[in-house]
Short mmCIF file of C-alpha atoms in Angstrom, two decimals:
data_model
loop_
_atom_site.label_atom_id
_atom_site.label_comp_id
_atom_site.label_asym_id
_atom_site.label_seq_id
_atom_site.Cartn_x
_atom_site.Cartn_y
_atom_site.Cartn_z
CA MET L 1 -28.86 -15.57 -15.30
CA LYS L 2 -28.25 -18.88 -13.10
CA ILE L 3 -24.98 -20.23 -12.05
CA SER L 4 -23.73 -22.61 -9.13
CA ILE L 5 -20.30 -22.01 -7.52
CA GLU L 6 -18.10 -23.42 -4.61
CA ARG L 7 -18.47 -21.21 -1.41
CA ALA L 8 -14.38 -20.49 -1.29
CA ALA L 9 -13.98 -19.48 -4.91
CA LEU L 10 -17.42 -17.17 -4.44
CA LEU L 11 -15.53 -15.60 -1.45
CA ASP L 12 -12.21 -15.23 -2.57
CA ALA L 13 -13.96 -13.43 -5.54
CA ILE L 14 -16.30 -11.09 -3.86
CA SER L 15 -13.89 -9.95 -0.87
CA LYS L 16 -11.46 -9.04 -3.59
CA ALA L 17 -14.51 -6.86 -5.44
CA GLN L 18 -16.28 -5.45 -2.35
CA SER L 19 -13.17 -4.24 -0.67
CA VAL L 20 -13.03 -1.16 -3.55
CA VAL L 21 -16.79 -0.24 -2.46
CA GLU L 22 -16.67 2.66 -0.39
CA ARG L 23 -19.13 2.32 2.80
CA ARG L 24 -20.74 5.60 2.18
CA ASN L 25 -22.31 5.96 -1.11
CA THR L 26 -24.40 8.54 -2.55
CA ILE L 27 -25.19 6.73 -5.63
CA PRO L 28 -26.49 3.69 -4.66
CA ILE L 29 -25.19 1.14 -7.94
CA LEU L 30 -21.81 2.38 -6.46
CA ALA L 31 -22.84 -0.03 -3.50
CA ASN L 32 -23.43 -3.09 -5.87
CA VAL L 33 -20.90 -5.55 -7.50
CA LEU L 34 -21.77 -6.25 -11.26
CA ILE L 35 -22.10 -10.23 -11.83
CA GLU L 36 -21.37 -11.52 -15.41
CA ALA L 37 -21.83 -15.31 -16.22
CA GLU L 38 -20.76 -16.30 -19.36
CA GLY L 39 -19.25 -19.91 -20.59
CA ASP L 40 -17.80 -21.60 -17.47
CA ASN L 41 -16.99 -18.68 -15.71
CA VAL L 42 -18.31 -15.52 -13.48
CA GLN L 43 -16.88 -12.19 -13.31
CA PHE L 44 -17.34 -9.67 -10.48
CA ARG L 45 -16.90 -5.90 -11.20
CA ALA L 46 -16.79 -3.23 -8.39
CA THR L 47 -15.86 0.37 -9.02
CA ASP L 48 -15.78 3.60 -6.83
CA LEU L 49 -15.00 5.47 -9.86
CA ASP L 50 -11.45 5.81 -9.71
CA ILE L 51 -10.40 2.78 -9.13
CA GLU L 52 -12.08 -0.54 -10.87
CA VAL L 53 -11.71 -4.25 -9.76
CA VAL L 54 -12.63 -7.29 -11.70
CA ASP L 55 -12.38 -10.80 -10.25
CA LYS L 56 -13.13 -14.10 -12.06
CA ALA L 57 -13.97 -17.36 -10.63
CA PRO L 58 -14.83 -20.98 -12.25
CA ALA L 59 -18.76 -21.33 -12.14
CA GLN L 60 -21.30 -23.85 -13.69
CA VAL L 61 -23.30 -21.67 -15.59
CA GLU L 62 -26.60 -22.91 -16.52
CA ARG L 63 -27.91 -19.49 -17.94
CA ALA L 64 -25.94 -16.80 -18.78
CA GLY L 65 -26.33 -13.22 -17.77
CA ALA L 66 -25.48 -10.24 -15.64
CA THR L 67 -26.97 -8.24 -12.80
CA THR L 68 -26.09 -5.99 -9.81
CA VAL L 69 -26.61 -6.46 -6.30
CA SER L 70 -25.45 -5.15 -2.58
CA ALA L 71 -21.48 -6.00 -2.77
CA VAL L 72 -21.28 -5.49 1.38
CA MET L 73 -24.40 -7.84 1.81
CA LEU L 74 -23.77 -10.47 -0.51
CA HIS L 75 -20.03 -10.82 0.92
CA GLU L 76 -21.63 -11.05 4.17
CA ILE L 77 -24.03 -13.89 3.34
CA VAL L 78 -21.40 -15.70 1.36
CA ARG L 79 -18.50 -15.67 4.65
CA LYS L 80 -21.12 -16.68 6.83
CA LEU L 81 -22.34 -20.08 4.69
CA PRO L 82 -20.87 -23.03 5.77
CA ASP L 83 -17.40 -24.18 4.41
CA GLY L 84 -17.47 -26.58 1.44
CA ALA L 85 -21.17 -25.37 0.61
CA LEU L 86 -22.41 -25.16 -3.01
CA VAL L 87 -23.71 -21.80 -3.47
CA SER L 88 -26.36 -21.07 -6.35
CA LEU L 89 -27.28 -17.51 -7.45
CA SER L 90 -30.14 -17.09 -10.04
CA ASP L 91 -31.82 -13.61 -10.76
CA ASP L 92 -35.16 -12.79 -11.56
CA PRO L 93 -34.68 -9.45 -13.42
CA ALA L 94 -38.51 -8.97 -13.68
CA ALA L 95 -38.89 -9.26 -10.01
CA GLY L 96 -35.63 -7.14 -9.46
CA ARG L 97 -34.17 -9.82 -7.16
CA LEU L 98 -31.55 -12.03 -7.02
CA SER L 99 -32.04 -15.70 -5.19
CA VAL L 100 -29.09 -16.97 -3.12
CA GLN L 101 -29.37 -20.92 -1.98
CA ALA L 102 -26.74 -23.14 -0.21
CA GLY L 103 -28.17 -26.10 1.49
CA ARG L 104 -31.40 -25.18 3.56
CA SER L 105 -30.64 -21.29 3.36
CA SER L 106 -31.89 -19.24 1.06
CA PHE L 107 -31.84 -15.54 0.55
CA ASN L 108 -33.75 -12.79 -1.65
CA LEU L 109 -31.68 -9.79 -2.34
CA ALA L 110 -32.73 -6.73 -4.27
CA THR L 111 -30.97 -5.98 -7.64
CA LEU L 112 -30.11 -2.91 -9.70
CA PRO L 113 -30.03 -2.92 -13.61
CA LYS L 114 -26.58 -3.59 -15.13
CA GLU L 115 -27.01 -1.27 -17.55
CA ASP L 116 -26.59 1.53 -14.72
CA PHE L 117 -23.11 -0.11 -13.67
CA PRO L 118 -20.77 2.92 -14.86
CA VAL L 119 -17.82 0.62 -16.29
CA MET L 120 -14.42 2.12 -16.51
CA ALA L 121 -13.34 3.27 -19.89
CA SER L 122 -10.40 1.59 -21.56
CA SER L 123 -7.71 3.78 -22.12
CA GLU L 124 -4.56 3.28 -24.77
CA TYR L 125 -1.75 2.42 -22.35
CA THR L 126 1.58 3.53 -23.28
CA ALA L 127 3.79 0.96 -21.29
CA ASN L 128 2.83 -2.92 -20.83
CA PHE L 129 5.61 -5.00 -18.63
CA ALA L 130 5.37 -8.06 -16.70
CA ALA L 131 7.04 -7.66 -12.92
CA LYS L 132 7.19 -10.49 -10.40
CA ALA L 133 4.90 -9.95 -7.50
CA GLY L 134 7.53 -9.69 -4.99
CA ASP L 135 9.05 -6.92 -6.63
CA LEU L 136 5.81 -5.18 -6.33
CA LYS L 137 5.22 -5.74 -3.24
CA ARG L 138 8.56 -4.64 -1.93
CA LEU L 139 8.28 -1.58 -3.88
CA PHE L 140 4.91 -0.57 -1.98
CA ASP L 141 5.06 -2.04 1.18
CA LYS L 142 8.25 -0.42 1.76
CA SER L 143 7.25 2.83 0.46
CA LYS L 144 3.48 3.64 1.53
CA PHE L 145 4.35 4.42 5.39
CA ALA L 146 5.40 6.91 4.17
CA ILE L 147 2.21 8.30 1.99
CA SER L 148 1.03 11.81 3.12
CA THR L 149 -2.45 11.69 5.14
CA GLU L 150 -2.58 15.59 3.94
CA GLU L 151 -5.72 16.15 1.61
CA THR L 152 -4.63 19.76 0.67
CA ARG L 153 -1.11 18.44 -0.86
CA TYR L 154 -3.22 15.67 -2.96
CA TYR L 155 0.25 15.32 -5.12
CA LEU L 156 2.08 13.70 -1.89
CA ASN L 157 -1.35 11.36 -1.51
CA GLY L 158 0.01 8.40 -3.28
CA VAL L 159 3.42 6.53 -4.32
CA TYR L 160 5.36 7.69 -7.45
CA MET L 161 6.15 4.97 -9.55
CA HIS L 162 8.91 5.92 -12.52
CA VAL L 163 11.95 4.85 -14.20
CA ALA L 164 14.62 6.26 -12.79
CA THR L 165 18.70 6.30 -13.06
CA GLY L 166 20.58 4.04 -9.98
CA GLU L 167 23.49 3.04 -9.50
CA ASP L 168 23.82 0.31 -11.77
CA GLY L 169 21.60 2.24 -14.43
CA ALA L 170 18.17 2.23 -15.09
CA VAL L 171 15.69 0.84 -12.51
CA LEU L 172 11.84 1.29 -11.49
CA ARG L 173 11.28 3.29 -8.54
CA CYS L 174 8.86 4.14 -6.18
CA VAL L 175 8.66 7.37 -3.96
CA ALA L 176 6.47 8.25 -1.44
CA THR L 177 7.09 11.62 1.52
CA ASP L 178 5.09 13.78 3.46
CA GLY L 179 7.19 16.57 3.99
CA HIS L 180 8.41 14.77 7.58
CA ARG L 181 10.27 11.54 6.04
CA LEU L 182 10.89 9.94 2.55
CA ALA L 183 11.04 6.52 0.81
CA ARG L 184 12.65 5.70 -2.25
CA ILE L 185 12.62 1.71 -3.08
CA ASP L 186 14.13 0.75 -6.27
CA ALA L 187 13.73 -2.73 -8.06
CA VAL L 188 15.61 -3.98 -11.32
CA LEU L 189 13.75 -2.38 -14.46
CA PRO L 190 11.36 -5.04 -16.09
CA GLU L 191 11.66 -5.81 -19.87
CA GLY L 192 9.32 -2.98 -21.66
CA ALA L 193 9.05 -0.38 -18.65
CA ASN L 194 11.48 2.04 -20.08
CA GLY L 195 9.04 4.18 -21.54
CA MET L 196 7.10 4.35 -19.05
CA PRO L 197 5.91 7.74 -17.66
CA GLY L 198 5.89 8.57 -13.99
CA VAL L 199 2.58 8.49 -12.45
CA ILE L 200 1.44 8.75 -8.54
CA VAL L 201 -0.54 5.70 -7.30
CA PRO L 202 -3.02 6.60 -4.81
CA ARG L 203 -3.19 5.57 -1.55
CA LYS L 204 -6.60 3.45 -1.74
CA THR L 205 -5.15 1.58 -4.90
CA VAL L 206 -1.92 0.88 -3.30
CA ASN L 207 -3.63 -1.08 -0.07
CA GLU L 208 -6.09 -2.39 -2.78
CA LEU L 209 -2.87 -3.91 -4.98
CA ARG L 210 -1.13 -5.57 -1.96
CA LYS L 211 -4.13 -8.22 -1.94
CA LEU L 212 -3.17 -9.19 -5.27
CA LEU L 213 0.67 -9.57 -4.40
CA ASP L 214 0.27 -12.38 -1.89
CA ASP L 215 2.29 -15.13 -3.99
CA ASP L 216 5.70 -13.80 -4.34
CA ASP L 217 6.62 -15.76 -7.62
CA ALA L 218 3.17 -14.54 -9.66
CA GLU L 219 3.65 -12.63 -12.82
CA ILE L 220 1.72 -9.30 -12.26
CA ALA L 221 0.94 -7.45 -16.09
CA VAL L 222 1.21 -3.56 -15.45
CA SER L 223 -0.01 -1.33 -17.59
CA VAL L 224 0.67 2.40 -17.53
CA SER L 225 -0.64 5.52 -18.83
CA GLU L 226 -0.61 9.31 -17.87
CA THR L 227 -3.98 8.97 -16.56
CA LYS L 228 -4.27 5.11 -15.51
CA VAL L 229 -2.69 2.30 -14.24
CA ARG L 230 -3.44 -1.31 -14.37
CA PHE L 231 -2.36 -4.58 -12.54
CA ALA L 232 -3.67 -8.04 -13.61
CA THR L 233 -3.04 -11.38 -12.62
CA PRO L 234 -4.74 -14.19 -14.87
CA VAL L 235 -7.88 -13.99 -12.42
CA VAL L 236 -8.33 -10.32 -11.31
CA THR L 237 -7.33 -6.98 -13.20
CA LEU L 238 -6.99 -3.88 -10.91
CA THR L 239 -7.26 -0.60 -12.97
CA SER L 240 -7.26 2.86 -11.19
CA LYS L 241 -6.87 6.34 -12.22
CA VAL L 242 -3.95 8.15 -11.03
CA ILE L 243 -3.51 11.49 -9.42
CA ASP L 244 -3.74 14.61 -11.69
CA GLY L 245 -0.47 16.31 -10.19
CA THR L 246 3.45 16.80 -10.07
CA PHE L 247 5.26 14.79 -7.81
CA PRO L 248 8.10 17.33 -6.27
CA ASP L 249 11.68 16.69 -7.14
CA TYR L 250 12.37 14.29 -4.24
CA THR L 251 16.50 14.43 -5.04
CA ARG L 252 17.02 17.56 -3.95
CA VAL L 253 15.92 16.42 -0.07
CA ILE L 254 18.03 13.38 -0.02
CA PRO L 255 21.00 13.81 1.39
CA MET L 256 24.43 12.72 -0.14
CA GLY L 257 26.91 14.10 1.99
CA ASN L 258 26.01 13.04 5.79
CA THR L 259 29.51 11.40 7.21
CA ARG L 260 28.42 10.53 10.60
CA ARG L 261 27.60 6.98 10.29
CA LEU L 262 25.82 4.84 13.24
CA GLU L 263 25.22 1.07 12.84
CA VAL L 264 22.43 -0.63 15.28
CA ASP L 265 20.68 -3.45 15.14
CA ALA L 266 16.81 -3.10 13.50
CA LYS L 267 14.88 -4.90 15.43
CA GLU L 268 16.27 -3.75 18.91
CA PHE L 269 16.42 -0.18 17.83
CA ALA L 270 12.78 -0.19 16.94
CA LYS L 271 11.83 -1.73 20.44
CA ALA L 272 13.91 0.42 22.25
CA VAL L 273 12.30 3.73 20.90
CA ASP L 274 8.99 1.91 21.30
CA ARG L 275 9.62 1.62 25.38
CA VAL L 276 11.52 5.27 25.71
CA ALA L 277 8.24 6.66 23.75
CA THR L 278 5.80 5.36 25.81
CA VAL L 279 6.26 8.61 28.69
CA SER L 280 6.26 11.00 25.81
CA SER L 281 3.39 13.04 25.54
CA GLU L 282 1.37 11.86 22.69
CA ARG L 283 1.68 15.13 20.31
CA SER L 284 5.01 15.62 20.06
CA ARG L 285 6.43 11.98 21.18
CA ALA L 286 10.02 13.52 20.41
CA VAL L 287 12.88 10.94 21.76
CA LYS L 288 16.41 12.40 21.56
CA LEU L 289 19.87 10.51 20.59
CA SER L 290 22.66 10.97 21.85
CA LEU L 291 25.61 9.43 20.19
CA ASP L 292 29.15 8.87 21.80
CA GLU L 293 31.85 6.41 20.49
CA ASP L 294 30.18 2.92 19.90
CA ARG L 295 27.21 4.23 22.70
CA LEU L 296 23.62 5.32 21.85
CA VAL L 297 21.39 6.91 24.53
CA LEU L 298 18.07 7.12 23.72
CA SER L 299 15.97 9.45 26.26
CA VAL L 300 12.35 10.96 26.66
CA ASN L 301 11.80 14.15 29.29
CA ALA L 302 8.31 14.75 28.91
CA PRO L 303 7.68 17.57 32.03
CA ASP L 304 4.08 16.11 32.79
CA ALA L 305 4.57 12.26 32.28
CA GLY L 306 7.96 11.73 33.52
CA ALA L 307 11.28 10.47 31.79
CA ALA L 308 12.73 7.45 30.14
CA GLU L 309 16.18 6.64 29.31
CA GLU L 310 17.57 3.52 27.48
CA GLU L 311 21.72 2.45 26.40
CA LEU L 312 22.39 0.49 23.22
CA ALA L 313 25.52 -0.81 22.16
CA VAL L 314 26.39 0.43 18.69
CA ALA L 315 28.92 1.21 16.04
CA TYR L 316 29.75 5.36 16.00
CA GLY L 317 33.11 6.67 15.89
CA ASP L 318 32.31 10.24 15.04
CA GLU L 319 32.17 13.12 17.41
CA PRO L 320 29.84 13.18 19.99
CA LEU L 321 25.93 14.44 18.43
CA GLU L 322 22.43 15.31 20.25
CA ILE L 323 19.72 14.96 17.67
CA GLY L 324 15.78 14.69 18.38
CA PHE L 325 13.09 12.55 16.00
CA ASN L 326 9.50 11.87 16.04
CA ALA L 327 9.60 8.46 17.95
CA LYS L 328 6.82 7.44 15.19
CA TYR L 329 8.48 8.06 12.58
CA LEU L 330 11.69 6.39 13.77
CA GLN L 331 10.27 2.79 14.43
CA GLU L 332 8.46 3.35 10.89
CA ILE L 333 11.86 3.54 9.22
CA ALA L 334 13.34 0.95 11.16
CA ASP L 335 10.32 -1.43 10.74
CA GLN L 336 11.47 -1.41 7.12
CA VAL L 337 14.45 -2.80 7.39
CA ASP L 338 14.66 -6.86 6.62
CA ARG L 339 18.45 -7.26 7.56
CA GLU L 340 19.77 -7.32 10.98
CA ASN L 341 21.24 -3.67 10.75
CA ALA L 342 20.09 -0.41 10.02
CA VAL L 343 23.00 2.54 9.05
CA PHE L 344 21.91 5.84 9.86
CA MET L 345 24.15 8.64 7.75
CA PHE L 346 24.05 12.27 10.19
CA ASN L 347 25.15 15.06 9.24
CA SER L 348 24.14 17.75 12.15
CA SER L 349 21.06 18.07 14.79
CA ALA L 350 19.46 20.40 12.16
CA ASP L 351 19.75 18.48 8.88
CA PRO L 352 17.91 15.62 7.45
CA THR L 353 19.05 12.01 8.65
CA LEU L 354 19.69 9.12 6.20
CA MET L 355 19.13 5.58 6.90
CA ARG L 356 19.41 2.17 4.38
CA GLU L 357 20.02 -1.51 5.49
CA GLY L 358 23.66 -1.96 5.76
CA ASN L 359 25.47 -1.09 2.68
CA ASP L 360 22.23 -1.82 0.29
CA THR L 361 21.12 1.38 -1.38
CA SER L 362 18.16 0.19 -3.07
CA ALA L 363 16.28 1.14 -0.03
CA VAL L 364 16.93 4.71 0.97
CA TYR L 365 15.11 6.45 3.44
CA VAL L 366 15.29 10.11 4.76
CA VAL L 367 13.69 11.63 7.83
CA MET L 368 13.76 14.99 9.48
CA PRO L 369 14.61 16.01 12.94
CA MET L 370 13.02 17.65 15.33
CA ARG L 371 14.09 19.82 18.34
CA VAL L 372 13.94 18.31 21.78
#
């Protein structure tokens, strides 16, 4: 194999591939990226056995072929090369070496045979549809903060993507929860997505997918089966196994009867929570909300550290209420609001609280209170 390629194109392709590679590997080949050159393209493939990323880049291919080389090392070398450099890669299978040359720099890297590289088995997908990158970005960005980190409840370690019934008919919905808070985000159901099986997309896949969604108007081809999910742009394909488990019935925990309505400027609210939480003890980080007519007092009382209080002007017309929350959960939920105002719906100090943006029901969040 012998190819010449622009540094920028090579860096872009290799950085998407290498981010999938696990830093600590017991299987040496999994630390490598498979480079395949053919026609006027070069393809980079990396995997951790659960996720596979394939990235294409245009190149001058003098001699077609394939090899595997350390993904992190190749990425580091290319990153440190000067802008605008033309990089040439040529491999010597007999010596087991890949030569990387750019200007006056040259590197010789150890390779492993391409036959050893595990390629993810292709599978039949039950649903194939196209979705706007902006829609997918919103679905996953607004829900991923609620993904659980508890390994024991592995079925909560991802975002549940499925077809559901919204207020105006069928929607594509993403839900994540860790038992303390929940995010439920809806988008218009793309054509062809109707028969899609519900799948739990793992956290790592959600983070890798985010890198493909920079251009809001790009079309992403989505394919879903019971065991795998695939997201593809014309250049990059991300295939991932899904979490094998049953996502709990989240509809039971979304309170529909909460009547006490608080409307507050989301940015101001998040900043105020952050300020008063400075004195709270690291472990509980509890913040108390005291609601009275058109007035909200945020307070923290940590016996060992001190106390803090801040008052905000809000729209609230119900009976007085005192309720406590974990400060981090409140901030993360308030940070999801794109518009100015967040609307909180309370029932009592012991019941889950619902939050949405204004009157928009396509993004709904639930947070459990705590004793303060």
